[in-house]
JSON list of C-alpha atoms in Angstrom, two decimals:
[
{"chain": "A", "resi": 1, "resn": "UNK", "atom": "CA", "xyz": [-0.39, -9.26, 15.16]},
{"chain": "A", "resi": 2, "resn": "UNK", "atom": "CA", "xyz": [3.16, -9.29, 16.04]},
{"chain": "A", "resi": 3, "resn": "UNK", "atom": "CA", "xyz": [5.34, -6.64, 15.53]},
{"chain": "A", "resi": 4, "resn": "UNK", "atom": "CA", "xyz": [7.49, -7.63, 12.81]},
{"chain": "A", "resi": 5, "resn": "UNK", "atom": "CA", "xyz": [3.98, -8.46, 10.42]},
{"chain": "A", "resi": 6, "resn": "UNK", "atom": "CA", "xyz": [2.51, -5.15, 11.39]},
{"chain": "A", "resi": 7, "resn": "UNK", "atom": "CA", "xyz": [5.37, -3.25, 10.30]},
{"chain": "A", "resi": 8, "resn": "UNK", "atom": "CA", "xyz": [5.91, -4.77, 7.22]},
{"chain": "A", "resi": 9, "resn": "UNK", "atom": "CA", "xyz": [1.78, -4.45, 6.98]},
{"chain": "A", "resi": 10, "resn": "UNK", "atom": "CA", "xyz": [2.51, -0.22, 7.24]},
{"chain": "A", "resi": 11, "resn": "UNK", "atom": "CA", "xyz": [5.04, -0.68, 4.17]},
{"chain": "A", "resi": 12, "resn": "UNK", "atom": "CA", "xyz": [2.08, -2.28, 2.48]},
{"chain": "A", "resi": 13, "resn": "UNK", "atom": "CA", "xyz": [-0.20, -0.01, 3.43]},
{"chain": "A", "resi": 14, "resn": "UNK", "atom": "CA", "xyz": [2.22, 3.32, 2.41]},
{"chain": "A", "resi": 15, "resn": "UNK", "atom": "CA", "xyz": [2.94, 1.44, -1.06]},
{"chain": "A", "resi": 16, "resn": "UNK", "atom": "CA", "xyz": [-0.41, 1.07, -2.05]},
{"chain": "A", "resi": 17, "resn": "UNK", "atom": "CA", "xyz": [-1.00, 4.95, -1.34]},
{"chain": "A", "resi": 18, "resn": "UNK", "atom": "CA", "xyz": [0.29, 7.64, -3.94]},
{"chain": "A", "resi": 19, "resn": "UNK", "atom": "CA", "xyz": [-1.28, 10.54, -0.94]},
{"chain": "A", "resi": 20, "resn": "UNK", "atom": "CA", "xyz": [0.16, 10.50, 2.49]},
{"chain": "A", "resi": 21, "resn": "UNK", "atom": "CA", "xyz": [-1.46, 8.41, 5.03]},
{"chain": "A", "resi": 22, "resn": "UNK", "atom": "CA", "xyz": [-2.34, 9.86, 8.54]},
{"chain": "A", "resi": 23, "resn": "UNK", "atom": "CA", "xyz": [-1.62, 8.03, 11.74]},
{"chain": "A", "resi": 24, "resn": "UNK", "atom": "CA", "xyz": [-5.04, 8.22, 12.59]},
{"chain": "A", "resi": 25, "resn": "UNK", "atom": "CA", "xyz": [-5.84, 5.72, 9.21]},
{"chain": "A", "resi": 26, "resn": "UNK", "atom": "CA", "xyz": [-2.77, 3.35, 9.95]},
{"chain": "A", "resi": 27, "resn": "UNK", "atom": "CA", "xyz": [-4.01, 3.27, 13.39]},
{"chain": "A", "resi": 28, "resn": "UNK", "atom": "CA", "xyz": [-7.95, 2.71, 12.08]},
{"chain": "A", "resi": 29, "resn": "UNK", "atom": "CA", "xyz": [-6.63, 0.16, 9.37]},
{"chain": "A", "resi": 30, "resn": "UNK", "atom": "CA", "xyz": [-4.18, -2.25, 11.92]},
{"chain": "A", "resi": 31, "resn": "UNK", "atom": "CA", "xyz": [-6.39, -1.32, 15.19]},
{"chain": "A", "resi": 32, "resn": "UNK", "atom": "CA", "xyz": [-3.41, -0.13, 17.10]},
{"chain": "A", "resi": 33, "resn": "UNK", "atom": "CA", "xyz": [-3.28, 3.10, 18.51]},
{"chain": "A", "resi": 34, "resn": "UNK", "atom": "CA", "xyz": [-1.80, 6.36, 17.24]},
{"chain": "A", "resi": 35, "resn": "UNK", "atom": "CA", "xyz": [1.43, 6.33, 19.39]},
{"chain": "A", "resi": 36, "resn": "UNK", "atom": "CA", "xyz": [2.05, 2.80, 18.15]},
{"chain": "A", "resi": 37, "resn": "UNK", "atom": "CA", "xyz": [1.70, 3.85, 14.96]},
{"chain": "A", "resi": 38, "resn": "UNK", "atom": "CA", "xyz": [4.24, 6.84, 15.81]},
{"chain": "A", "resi": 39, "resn": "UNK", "atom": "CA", "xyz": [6.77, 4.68, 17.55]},
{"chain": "A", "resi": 40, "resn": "UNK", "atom": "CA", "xyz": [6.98, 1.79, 14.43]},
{"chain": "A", "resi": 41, "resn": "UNK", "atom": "CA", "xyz": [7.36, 4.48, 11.67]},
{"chain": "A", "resi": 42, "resn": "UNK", "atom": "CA", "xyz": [9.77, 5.82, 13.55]},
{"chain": "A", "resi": 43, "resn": "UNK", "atom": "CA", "xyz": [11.64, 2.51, 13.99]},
{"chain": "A", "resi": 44, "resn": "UNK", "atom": "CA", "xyz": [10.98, 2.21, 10.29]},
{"chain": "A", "resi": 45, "resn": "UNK", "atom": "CA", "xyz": [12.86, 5.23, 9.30]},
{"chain": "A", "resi": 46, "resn": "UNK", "atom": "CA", "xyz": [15.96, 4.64, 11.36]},
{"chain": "A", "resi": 47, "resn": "UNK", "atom": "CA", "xyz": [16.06, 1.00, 9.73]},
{"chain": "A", "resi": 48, "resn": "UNK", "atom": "CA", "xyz": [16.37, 3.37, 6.57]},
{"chain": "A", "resi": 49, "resn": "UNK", "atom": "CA", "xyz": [12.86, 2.78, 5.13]},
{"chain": "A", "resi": 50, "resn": "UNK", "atom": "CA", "xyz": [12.20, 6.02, 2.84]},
{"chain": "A", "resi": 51, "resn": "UNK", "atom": "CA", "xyz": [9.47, 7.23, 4.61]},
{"chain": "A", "resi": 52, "resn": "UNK", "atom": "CA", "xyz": [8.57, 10.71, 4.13]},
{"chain": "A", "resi": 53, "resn": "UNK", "atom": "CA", "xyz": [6.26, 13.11, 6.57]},
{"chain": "A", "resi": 54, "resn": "UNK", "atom": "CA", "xyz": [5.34, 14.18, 9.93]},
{"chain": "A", "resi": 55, "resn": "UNK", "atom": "CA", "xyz": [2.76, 13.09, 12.59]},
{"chain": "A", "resi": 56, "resn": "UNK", "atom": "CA", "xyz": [-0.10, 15.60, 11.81]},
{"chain": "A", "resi": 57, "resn": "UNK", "atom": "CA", "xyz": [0.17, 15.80, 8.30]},
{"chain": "A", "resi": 58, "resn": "UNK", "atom": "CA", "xyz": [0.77, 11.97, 7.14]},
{"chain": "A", "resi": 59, "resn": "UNK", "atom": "CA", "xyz": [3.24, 9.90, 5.24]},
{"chain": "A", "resi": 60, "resn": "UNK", "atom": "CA", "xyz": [4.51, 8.77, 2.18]},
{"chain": "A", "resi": 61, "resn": "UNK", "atom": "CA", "xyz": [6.75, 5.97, 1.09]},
{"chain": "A", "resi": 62, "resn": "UNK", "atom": "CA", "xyz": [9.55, 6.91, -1.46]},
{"chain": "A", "resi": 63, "resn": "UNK", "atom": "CA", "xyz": [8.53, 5.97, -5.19]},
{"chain": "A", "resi": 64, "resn": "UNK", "atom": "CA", "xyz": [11.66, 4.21, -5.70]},
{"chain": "A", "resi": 65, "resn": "UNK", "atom": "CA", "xyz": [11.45, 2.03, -2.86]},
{"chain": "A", "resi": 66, "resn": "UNK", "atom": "CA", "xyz": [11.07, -1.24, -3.11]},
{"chain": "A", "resi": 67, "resn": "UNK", "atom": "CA", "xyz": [11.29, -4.34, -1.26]},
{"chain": "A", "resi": 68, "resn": "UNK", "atom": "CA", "xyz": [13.55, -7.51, -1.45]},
{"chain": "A", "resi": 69, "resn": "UNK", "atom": "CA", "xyz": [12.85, -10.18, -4.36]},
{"chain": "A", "resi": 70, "resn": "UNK", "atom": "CA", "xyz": [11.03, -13.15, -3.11]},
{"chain": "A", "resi": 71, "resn": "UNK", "atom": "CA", "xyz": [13.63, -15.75, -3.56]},
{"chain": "A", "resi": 72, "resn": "UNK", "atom": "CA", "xyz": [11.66, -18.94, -4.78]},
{"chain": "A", "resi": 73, "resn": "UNK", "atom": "CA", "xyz": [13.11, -21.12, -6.87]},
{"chain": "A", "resi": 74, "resn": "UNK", "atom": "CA", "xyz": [11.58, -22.29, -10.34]},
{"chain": "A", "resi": 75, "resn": "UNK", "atom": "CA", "xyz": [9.81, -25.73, -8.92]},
{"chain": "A", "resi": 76, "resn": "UNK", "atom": "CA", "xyz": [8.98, -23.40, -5.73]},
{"chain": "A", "resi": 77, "resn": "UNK", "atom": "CA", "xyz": [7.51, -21.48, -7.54]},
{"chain": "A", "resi": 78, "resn": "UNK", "atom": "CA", "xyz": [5.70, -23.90, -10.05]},
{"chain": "A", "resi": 79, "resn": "UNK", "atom": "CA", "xyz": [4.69, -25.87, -6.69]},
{"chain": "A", "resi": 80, "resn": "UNK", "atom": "CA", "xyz": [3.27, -23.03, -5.45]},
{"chain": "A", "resi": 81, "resn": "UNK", "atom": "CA", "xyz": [1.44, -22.34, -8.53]},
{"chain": "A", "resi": 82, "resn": "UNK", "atom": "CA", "xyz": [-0.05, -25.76, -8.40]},
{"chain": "A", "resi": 83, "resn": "UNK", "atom": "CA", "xyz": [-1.45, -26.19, -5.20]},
{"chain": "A", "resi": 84, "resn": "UNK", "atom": "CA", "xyz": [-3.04, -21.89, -5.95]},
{"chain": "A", "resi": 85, "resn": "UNK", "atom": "CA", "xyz": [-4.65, -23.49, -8.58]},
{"chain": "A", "resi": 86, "resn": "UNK", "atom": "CA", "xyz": [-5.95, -26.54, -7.54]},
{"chain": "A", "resi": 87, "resn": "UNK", "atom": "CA", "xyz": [-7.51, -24.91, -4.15]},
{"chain": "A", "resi": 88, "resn": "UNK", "atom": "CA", "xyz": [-8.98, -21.88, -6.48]},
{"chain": "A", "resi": 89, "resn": "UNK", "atom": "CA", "xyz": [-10.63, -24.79, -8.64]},
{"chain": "A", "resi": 90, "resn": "UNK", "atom": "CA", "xyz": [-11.86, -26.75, -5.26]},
{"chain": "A", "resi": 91, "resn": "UNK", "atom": "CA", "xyz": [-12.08, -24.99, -2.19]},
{"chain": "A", "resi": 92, "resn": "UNK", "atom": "CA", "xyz": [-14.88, -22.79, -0.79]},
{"chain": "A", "resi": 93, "resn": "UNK", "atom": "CA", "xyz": [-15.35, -19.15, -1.94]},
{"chain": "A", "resi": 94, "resn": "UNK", "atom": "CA", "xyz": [-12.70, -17.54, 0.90]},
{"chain": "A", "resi": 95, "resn": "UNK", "atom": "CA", "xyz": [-9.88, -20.28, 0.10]},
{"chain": "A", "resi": 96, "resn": "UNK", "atom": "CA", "xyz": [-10.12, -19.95, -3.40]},
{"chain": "A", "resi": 97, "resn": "UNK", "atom": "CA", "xyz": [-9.92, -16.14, -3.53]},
{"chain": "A", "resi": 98, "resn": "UNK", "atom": "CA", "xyz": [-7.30, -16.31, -0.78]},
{"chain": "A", "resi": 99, "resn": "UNK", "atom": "CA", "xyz": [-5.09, -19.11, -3.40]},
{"chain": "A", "resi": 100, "resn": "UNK", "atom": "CA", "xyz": [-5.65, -16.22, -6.29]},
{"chain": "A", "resi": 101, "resn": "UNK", "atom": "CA", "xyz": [-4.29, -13.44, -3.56]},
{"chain": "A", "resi": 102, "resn": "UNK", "atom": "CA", "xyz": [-1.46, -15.66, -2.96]},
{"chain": "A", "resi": 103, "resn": "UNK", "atom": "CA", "xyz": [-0.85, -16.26, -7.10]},
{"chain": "A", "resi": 104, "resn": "UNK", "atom": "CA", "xyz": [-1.16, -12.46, -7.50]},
{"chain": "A", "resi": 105, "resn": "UNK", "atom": "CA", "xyz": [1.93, -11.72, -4.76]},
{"chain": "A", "resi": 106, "resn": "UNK", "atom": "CA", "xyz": [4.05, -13.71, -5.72]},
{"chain": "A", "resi": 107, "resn": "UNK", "atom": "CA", "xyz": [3.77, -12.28, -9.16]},
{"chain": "A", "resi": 108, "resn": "UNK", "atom": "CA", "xyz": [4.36, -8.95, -8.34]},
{"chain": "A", "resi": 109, "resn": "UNK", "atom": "CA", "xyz": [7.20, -9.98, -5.46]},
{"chain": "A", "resi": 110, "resn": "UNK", "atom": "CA", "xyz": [9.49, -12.48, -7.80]},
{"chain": "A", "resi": 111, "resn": "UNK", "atom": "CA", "xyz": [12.26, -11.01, -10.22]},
{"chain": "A", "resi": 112, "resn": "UNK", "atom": "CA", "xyz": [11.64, -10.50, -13.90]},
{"chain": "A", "resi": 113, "resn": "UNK", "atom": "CA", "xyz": [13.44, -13.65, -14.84]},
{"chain": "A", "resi": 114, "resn": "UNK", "atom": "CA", "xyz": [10.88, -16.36, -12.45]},
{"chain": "A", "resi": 115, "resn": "UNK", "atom": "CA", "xyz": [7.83, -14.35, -14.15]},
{"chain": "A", "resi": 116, "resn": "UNK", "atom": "CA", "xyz": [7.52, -16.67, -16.79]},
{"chain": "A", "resi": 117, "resn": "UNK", "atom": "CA", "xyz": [7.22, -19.57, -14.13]},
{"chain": "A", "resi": 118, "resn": "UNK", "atom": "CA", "xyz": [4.28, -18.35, -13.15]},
{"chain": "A", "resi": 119, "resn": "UNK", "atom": "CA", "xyz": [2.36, -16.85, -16.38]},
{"chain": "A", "resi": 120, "resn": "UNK", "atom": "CA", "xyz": [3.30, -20.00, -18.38]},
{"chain": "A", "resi": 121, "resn": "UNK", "atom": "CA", "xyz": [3.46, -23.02, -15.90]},
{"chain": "A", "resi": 122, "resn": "UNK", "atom": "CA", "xyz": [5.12, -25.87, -16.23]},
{"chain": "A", "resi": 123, "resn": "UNK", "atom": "CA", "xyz": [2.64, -27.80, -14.11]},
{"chain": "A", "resi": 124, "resn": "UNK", "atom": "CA", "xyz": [-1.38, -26.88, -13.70]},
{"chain": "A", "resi": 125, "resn": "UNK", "atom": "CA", "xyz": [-4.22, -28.54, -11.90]},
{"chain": "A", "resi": 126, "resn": "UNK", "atom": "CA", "xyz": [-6.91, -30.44, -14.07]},
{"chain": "A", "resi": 127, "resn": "UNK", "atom": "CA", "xyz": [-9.98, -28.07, -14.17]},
{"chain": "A", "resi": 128, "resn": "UNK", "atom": "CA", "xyz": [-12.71, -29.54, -11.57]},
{"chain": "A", "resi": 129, "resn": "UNK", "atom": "CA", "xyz": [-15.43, -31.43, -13.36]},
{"chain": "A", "resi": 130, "resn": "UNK", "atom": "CA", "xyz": [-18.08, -31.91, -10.90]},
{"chain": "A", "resi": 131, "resn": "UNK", "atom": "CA", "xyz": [-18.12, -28.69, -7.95]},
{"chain": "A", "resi": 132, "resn": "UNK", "atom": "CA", "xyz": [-18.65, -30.00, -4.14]},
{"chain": "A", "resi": 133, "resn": "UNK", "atom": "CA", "xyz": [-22.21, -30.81, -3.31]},
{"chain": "A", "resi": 134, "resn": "UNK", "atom": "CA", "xyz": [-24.04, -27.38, -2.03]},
{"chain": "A", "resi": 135, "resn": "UNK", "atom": "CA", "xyz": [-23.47, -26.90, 1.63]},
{"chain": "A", "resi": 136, "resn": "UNK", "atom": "CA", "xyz": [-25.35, -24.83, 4.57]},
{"chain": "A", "resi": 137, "resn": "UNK", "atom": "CA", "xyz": [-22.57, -24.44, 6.65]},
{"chain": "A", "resi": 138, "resn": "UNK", "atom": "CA", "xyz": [-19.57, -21.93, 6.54]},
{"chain": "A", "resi": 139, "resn": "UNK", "atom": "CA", "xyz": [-16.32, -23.63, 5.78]},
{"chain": "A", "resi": 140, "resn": "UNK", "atom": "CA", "xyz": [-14.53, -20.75, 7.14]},
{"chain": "A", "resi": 141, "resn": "UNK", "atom": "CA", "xyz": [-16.22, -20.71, 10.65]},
{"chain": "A", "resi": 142, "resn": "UNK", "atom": "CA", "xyz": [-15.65, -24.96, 10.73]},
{"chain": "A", "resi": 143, "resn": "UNK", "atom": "CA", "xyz": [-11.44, -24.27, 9.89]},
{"chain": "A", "resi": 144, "resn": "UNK", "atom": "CA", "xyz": [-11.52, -21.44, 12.78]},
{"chain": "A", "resi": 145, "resn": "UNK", "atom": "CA", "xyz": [-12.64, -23.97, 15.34]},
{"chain": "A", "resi": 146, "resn": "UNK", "atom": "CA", "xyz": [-9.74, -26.50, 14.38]},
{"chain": "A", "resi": 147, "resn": "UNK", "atom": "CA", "xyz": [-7.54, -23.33, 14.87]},
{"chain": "A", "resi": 148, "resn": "UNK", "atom": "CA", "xyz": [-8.66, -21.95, 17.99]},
{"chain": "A", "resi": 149, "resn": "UNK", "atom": "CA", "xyz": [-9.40, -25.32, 19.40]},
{"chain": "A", "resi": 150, "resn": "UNK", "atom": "CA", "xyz": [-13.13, -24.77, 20.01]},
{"chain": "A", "resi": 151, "resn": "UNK", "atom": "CA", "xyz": [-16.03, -27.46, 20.32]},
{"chain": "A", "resi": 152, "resn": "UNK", "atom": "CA", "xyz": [-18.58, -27.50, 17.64]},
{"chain": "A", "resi": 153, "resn": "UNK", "atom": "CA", "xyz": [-22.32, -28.17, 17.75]},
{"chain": "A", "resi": 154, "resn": "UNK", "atom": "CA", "xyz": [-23.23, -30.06, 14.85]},
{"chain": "A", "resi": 155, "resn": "UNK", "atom": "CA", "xyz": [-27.27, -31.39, 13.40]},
{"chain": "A", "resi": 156, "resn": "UNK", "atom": "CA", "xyz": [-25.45, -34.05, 11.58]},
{"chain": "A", "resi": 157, "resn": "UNK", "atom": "CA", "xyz": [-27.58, -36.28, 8.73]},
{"chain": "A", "resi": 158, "resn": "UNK", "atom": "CA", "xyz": [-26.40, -39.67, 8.07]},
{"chain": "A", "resi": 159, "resn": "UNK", "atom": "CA", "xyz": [-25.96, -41.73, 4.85]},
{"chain": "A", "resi": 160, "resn": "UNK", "atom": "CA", "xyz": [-29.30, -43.72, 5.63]},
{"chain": "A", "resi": 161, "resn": "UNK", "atom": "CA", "xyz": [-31.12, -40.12, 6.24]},
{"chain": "A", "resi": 162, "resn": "UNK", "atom": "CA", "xyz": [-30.85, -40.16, 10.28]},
{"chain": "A", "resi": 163, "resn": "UNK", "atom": "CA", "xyz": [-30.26, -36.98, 11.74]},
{"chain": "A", "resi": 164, "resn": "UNK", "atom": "CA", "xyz": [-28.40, -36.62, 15.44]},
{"chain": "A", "resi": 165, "resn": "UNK", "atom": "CA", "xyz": [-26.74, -33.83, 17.16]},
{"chain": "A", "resi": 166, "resn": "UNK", "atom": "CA", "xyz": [-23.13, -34.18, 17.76]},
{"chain": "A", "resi": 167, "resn": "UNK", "atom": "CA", "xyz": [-20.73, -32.06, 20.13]},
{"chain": "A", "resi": 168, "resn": "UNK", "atom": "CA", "xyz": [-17.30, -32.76, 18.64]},
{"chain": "A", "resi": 169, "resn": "UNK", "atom": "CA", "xyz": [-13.21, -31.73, 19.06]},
{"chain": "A", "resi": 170, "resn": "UNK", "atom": "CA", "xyz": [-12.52, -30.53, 14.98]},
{"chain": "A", "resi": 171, "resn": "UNK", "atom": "CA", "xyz": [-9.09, -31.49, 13.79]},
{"chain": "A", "resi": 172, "resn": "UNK", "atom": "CA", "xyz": [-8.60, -30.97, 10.80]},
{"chain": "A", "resi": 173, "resn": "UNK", "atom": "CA", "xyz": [-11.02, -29.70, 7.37]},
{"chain": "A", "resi": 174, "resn": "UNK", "atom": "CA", "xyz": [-9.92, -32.20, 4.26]},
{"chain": "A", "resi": 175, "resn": "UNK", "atom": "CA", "xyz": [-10.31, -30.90, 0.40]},
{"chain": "A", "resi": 176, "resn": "UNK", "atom": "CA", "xyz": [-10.72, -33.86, -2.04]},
{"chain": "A", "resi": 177, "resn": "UNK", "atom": "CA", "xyz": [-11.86, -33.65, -5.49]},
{"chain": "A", "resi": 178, "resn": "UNK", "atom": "CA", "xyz": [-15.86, -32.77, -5.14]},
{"chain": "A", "resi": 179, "resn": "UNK", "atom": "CA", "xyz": [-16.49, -33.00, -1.46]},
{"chain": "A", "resi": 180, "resn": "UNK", "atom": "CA", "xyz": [-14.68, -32.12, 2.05]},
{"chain": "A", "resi": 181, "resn": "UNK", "atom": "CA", "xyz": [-14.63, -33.60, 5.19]},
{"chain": "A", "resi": 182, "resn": "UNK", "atom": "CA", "xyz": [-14.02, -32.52, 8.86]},
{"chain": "A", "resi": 183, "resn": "UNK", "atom": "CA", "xyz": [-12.07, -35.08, 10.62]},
{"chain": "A", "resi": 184, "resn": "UNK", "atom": "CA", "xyz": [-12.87, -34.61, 14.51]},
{"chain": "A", "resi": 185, "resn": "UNK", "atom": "CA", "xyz": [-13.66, -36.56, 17.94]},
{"chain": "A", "resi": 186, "resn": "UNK", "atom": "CA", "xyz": [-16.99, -36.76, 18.65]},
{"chain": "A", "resi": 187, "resn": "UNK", "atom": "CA", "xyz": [-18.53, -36.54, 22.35]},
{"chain": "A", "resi": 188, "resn": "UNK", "atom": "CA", "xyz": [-21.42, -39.08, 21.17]},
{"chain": "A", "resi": 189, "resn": "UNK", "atom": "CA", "xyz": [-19.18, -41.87, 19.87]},
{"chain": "A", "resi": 190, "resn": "UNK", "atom": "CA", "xyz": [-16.65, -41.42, 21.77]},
{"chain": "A", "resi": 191, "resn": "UNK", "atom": "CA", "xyz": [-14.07, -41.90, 18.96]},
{"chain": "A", "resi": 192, "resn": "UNK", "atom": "CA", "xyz": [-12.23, -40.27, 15.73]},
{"chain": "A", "resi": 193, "resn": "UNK", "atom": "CA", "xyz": [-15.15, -39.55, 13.05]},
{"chain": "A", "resi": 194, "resn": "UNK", "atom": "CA", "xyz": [-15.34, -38.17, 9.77]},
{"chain": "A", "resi": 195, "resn": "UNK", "atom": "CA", "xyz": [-18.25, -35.78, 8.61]},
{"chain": "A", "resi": 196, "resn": "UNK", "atom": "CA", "xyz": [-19.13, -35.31, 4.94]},
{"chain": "A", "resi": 197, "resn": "UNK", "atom": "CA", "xyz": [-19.57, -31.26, 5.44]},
{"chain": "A", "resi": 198, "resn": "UNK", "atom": "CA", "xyz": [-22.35, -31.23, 2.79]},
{"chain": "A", "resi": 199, "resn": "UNK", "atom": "CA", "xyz": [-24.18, -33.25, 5.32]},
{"chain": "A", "resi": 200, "resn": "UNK", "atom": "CA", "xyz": [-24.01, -30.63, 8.14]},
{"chain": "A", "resi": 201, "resn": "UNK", "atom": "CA", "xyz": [-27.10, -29.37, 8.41]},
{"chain": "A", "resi": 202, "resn": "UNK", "atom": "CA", "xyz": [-25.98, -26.52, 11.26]},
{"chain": "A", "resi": 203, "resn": "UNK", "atom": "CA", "xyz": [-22.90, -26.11, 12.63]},
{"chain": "A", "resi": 204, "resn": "UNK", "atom": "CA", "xyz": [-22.70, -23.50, 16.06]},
{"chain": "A", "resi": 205, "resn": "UNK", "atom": "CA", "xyz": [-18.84, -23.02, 17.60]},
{"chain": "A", "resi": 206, "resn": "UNK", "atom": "CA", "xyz": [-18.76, -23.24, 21.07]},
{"chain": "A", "resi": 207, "resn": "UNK", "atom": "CA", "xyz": [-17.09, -20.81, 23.46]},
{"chain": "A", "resi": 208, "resn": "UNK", "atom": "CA", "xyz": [-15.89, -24.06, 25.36]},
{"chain": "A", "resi": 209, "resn": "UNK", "atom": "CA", "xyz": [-12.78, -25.22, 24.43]},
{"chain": "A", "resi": 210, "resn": "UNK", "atom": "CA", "xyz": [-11.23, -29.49, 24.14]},
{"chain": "A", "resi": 211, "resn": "UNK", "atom": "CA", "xyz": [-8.96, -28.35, 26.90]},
{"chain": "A", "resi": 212, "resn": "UNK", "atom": "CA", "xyz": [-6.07, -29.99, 25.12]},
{"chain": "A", "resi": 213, "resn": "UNK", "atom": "CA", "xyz": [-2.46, -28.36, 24.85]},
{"chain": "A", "resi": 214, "resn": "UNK", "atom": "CA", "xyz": [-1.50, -27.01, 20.89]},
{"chain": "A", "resi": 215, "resn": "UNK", "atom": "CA", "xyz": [-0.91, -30.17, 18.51]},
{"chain": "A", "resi": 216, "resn": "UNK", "atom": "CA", "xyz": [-2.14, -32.60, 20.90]},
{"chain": "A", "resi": 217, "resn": "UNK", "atom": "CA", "xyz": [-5.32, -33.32, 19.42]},
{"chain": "A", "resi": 218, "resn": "UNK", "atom": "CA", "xyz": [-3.85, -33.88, 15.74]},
{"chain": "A", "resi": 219, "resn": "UNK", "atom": "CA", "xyz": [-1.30, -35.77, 17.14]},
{"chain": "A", "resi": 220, "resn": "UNK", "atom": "CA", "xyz": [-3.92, -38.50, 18.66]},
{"chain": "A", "resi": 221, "resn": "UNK", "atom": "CA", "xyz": [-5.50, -38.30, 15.43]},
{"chain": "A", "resi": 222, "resn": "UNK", "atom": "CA", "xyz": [-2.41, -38.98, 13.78]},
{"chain": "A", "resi": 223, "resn": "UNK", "atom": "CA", "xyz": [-1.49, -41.94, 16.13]},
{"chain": "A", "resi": 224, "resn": "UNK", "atom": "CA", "xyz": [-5.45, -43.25, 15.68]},
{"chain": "A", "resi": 225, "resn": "UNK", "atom": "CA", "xyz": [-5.11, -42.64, 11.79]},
{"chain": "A", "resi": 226, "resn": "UNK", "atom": "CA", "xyz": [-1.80, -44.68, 11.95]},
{"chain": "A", "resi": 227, "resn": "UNK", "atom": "CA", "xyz": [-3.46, -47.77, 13.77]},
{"chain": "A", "resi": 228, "resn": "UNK", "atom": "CA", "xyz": [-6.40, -47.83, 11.58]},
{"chain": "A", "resi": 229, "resn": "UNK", "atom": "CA", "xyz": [-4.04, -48.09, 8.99]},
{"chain": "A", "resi": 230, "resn": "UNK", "atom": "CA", "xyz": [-2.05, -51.02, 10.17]},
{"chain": "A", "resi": 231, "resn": "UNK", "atom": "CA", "xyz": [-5.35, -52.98, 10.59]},
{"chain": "A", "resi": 232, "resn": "UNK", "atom": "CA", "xyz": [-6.48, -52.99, 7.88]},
{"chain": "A", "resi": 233, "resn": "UNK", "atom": "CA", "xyz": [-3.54, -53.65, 5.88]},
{"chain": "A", "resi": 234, "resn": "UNK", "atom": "CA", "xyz": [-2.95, -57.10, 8.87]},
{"chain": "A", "resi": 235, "resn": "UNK", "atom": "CA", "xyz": [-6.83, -57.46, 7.02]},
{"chain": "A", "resi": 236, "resn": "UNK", "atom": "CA", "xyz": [-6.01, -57.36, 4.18]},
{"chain": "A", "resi": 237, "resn": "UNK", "atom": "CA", "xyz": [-3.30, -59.39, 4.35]}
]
């Protein structure tokens, strides 16, 4: 966590506290240790952050503090609003309750005036008809992989029924309307594929990385993506 986020993470923690909070609990709650915790109040205070207490007894943040506005503007905020909604309607279980975390903040961040903006949109997402096939896999272990560049084992079942295991390089997870896809390069094919996720029967991360510097797989996605493009439009035309 870097140091800027965990500080404004003790703020968070202090406002959501009415009883002062020891150094041991900050310390429990960001795993950092005690004289960390000592060392950023401290920097808090002298930044003139109301915080009230000692080491040994706990602190407090002043009821009347309060941080900056968000500053969104009204189709920022209506944007927003629209894409929260859509991925609470569509996504898996941890995305959608992470787009109605988002929704939440924002309410409680923006100034009086932009509250309407967000109680009585503008804009909304139309409701999803027909929910994303049931899957066996976690979506949330498949976008970790694309983050931390890992390898993925996959027991992969085919349109026509045919089952095969595949050691791919994940790029990227894609949300459409009832299903979702992980775009990655697979090992077997030797090539770009894309893998309904309802069809992933078992899905293991690897310890083993791709190997590739940050960005460079997407961007030989991108480049493949691009030329697939072009060929079929010369096809088409």
């Amino acid at each position: 966590m870097r140091r800027a986020d965990r500080l404004f993470q003790i703020i968070q923690i202090l406002r959501r506290s009415s009883r002062p909070v020891t150094a041991a609990a900050l310390a429990e709650e960001l795993e950092i240790s005690k004289r960390t915790v000592y060392r950023d109040v401290a920097d808090l205070m002298s930044q003139r952050v109301p915080i009230e207490g000692e080491a040994g007894f706990g602190y407090i943040l002043s009821s009347d503090f309060d941080m900056p506005p968000l500053m969104l503007t009204r189709e920022e905020i209506e944007a927003v609003m629209l894409g929260a909604q859509w991925v609470a309607g569509r996504a898996d279980k941890a995305l959608a309750n992470a787009a109605r975390d988002v929704a939440a903040k924002i309410a409680a961040m923006v100034p009086e005036h932009l509250r309407p903006y967000i109680v009585e949109p503008s804009v909304g997402a139309k409701p999803a008809i027909q929910q994303p096939e049931e899957e066996s896999i976690d979506p949330s272990m498949l976008r970790a992989a694309v983050r931390e560049g890992r390898k993925l084992r996959l027991r992969y079942r085919s349109d026509a029924g045919k089952e095969t295991l595949r050691t791919v390089w994940p790029v990227i997870l894609g949300y459409a309307e009832t299903s979702r896809i992980l775009v990655a390069w697979c090992e077997l094919r030797q090539g770009f594929r894309h893998f309904r996720t309802e069809r992933i029967l078992a899905a293991d991360m690897l310890e083993e990385g791709h190997g590739l510097r940050p960005g460079e797989l997407r961007r030989r996605w991108s480049s493949w993506r691009d030329a697939s493009l072009q060929q079929s439009k010369r096809t088409a035309d």
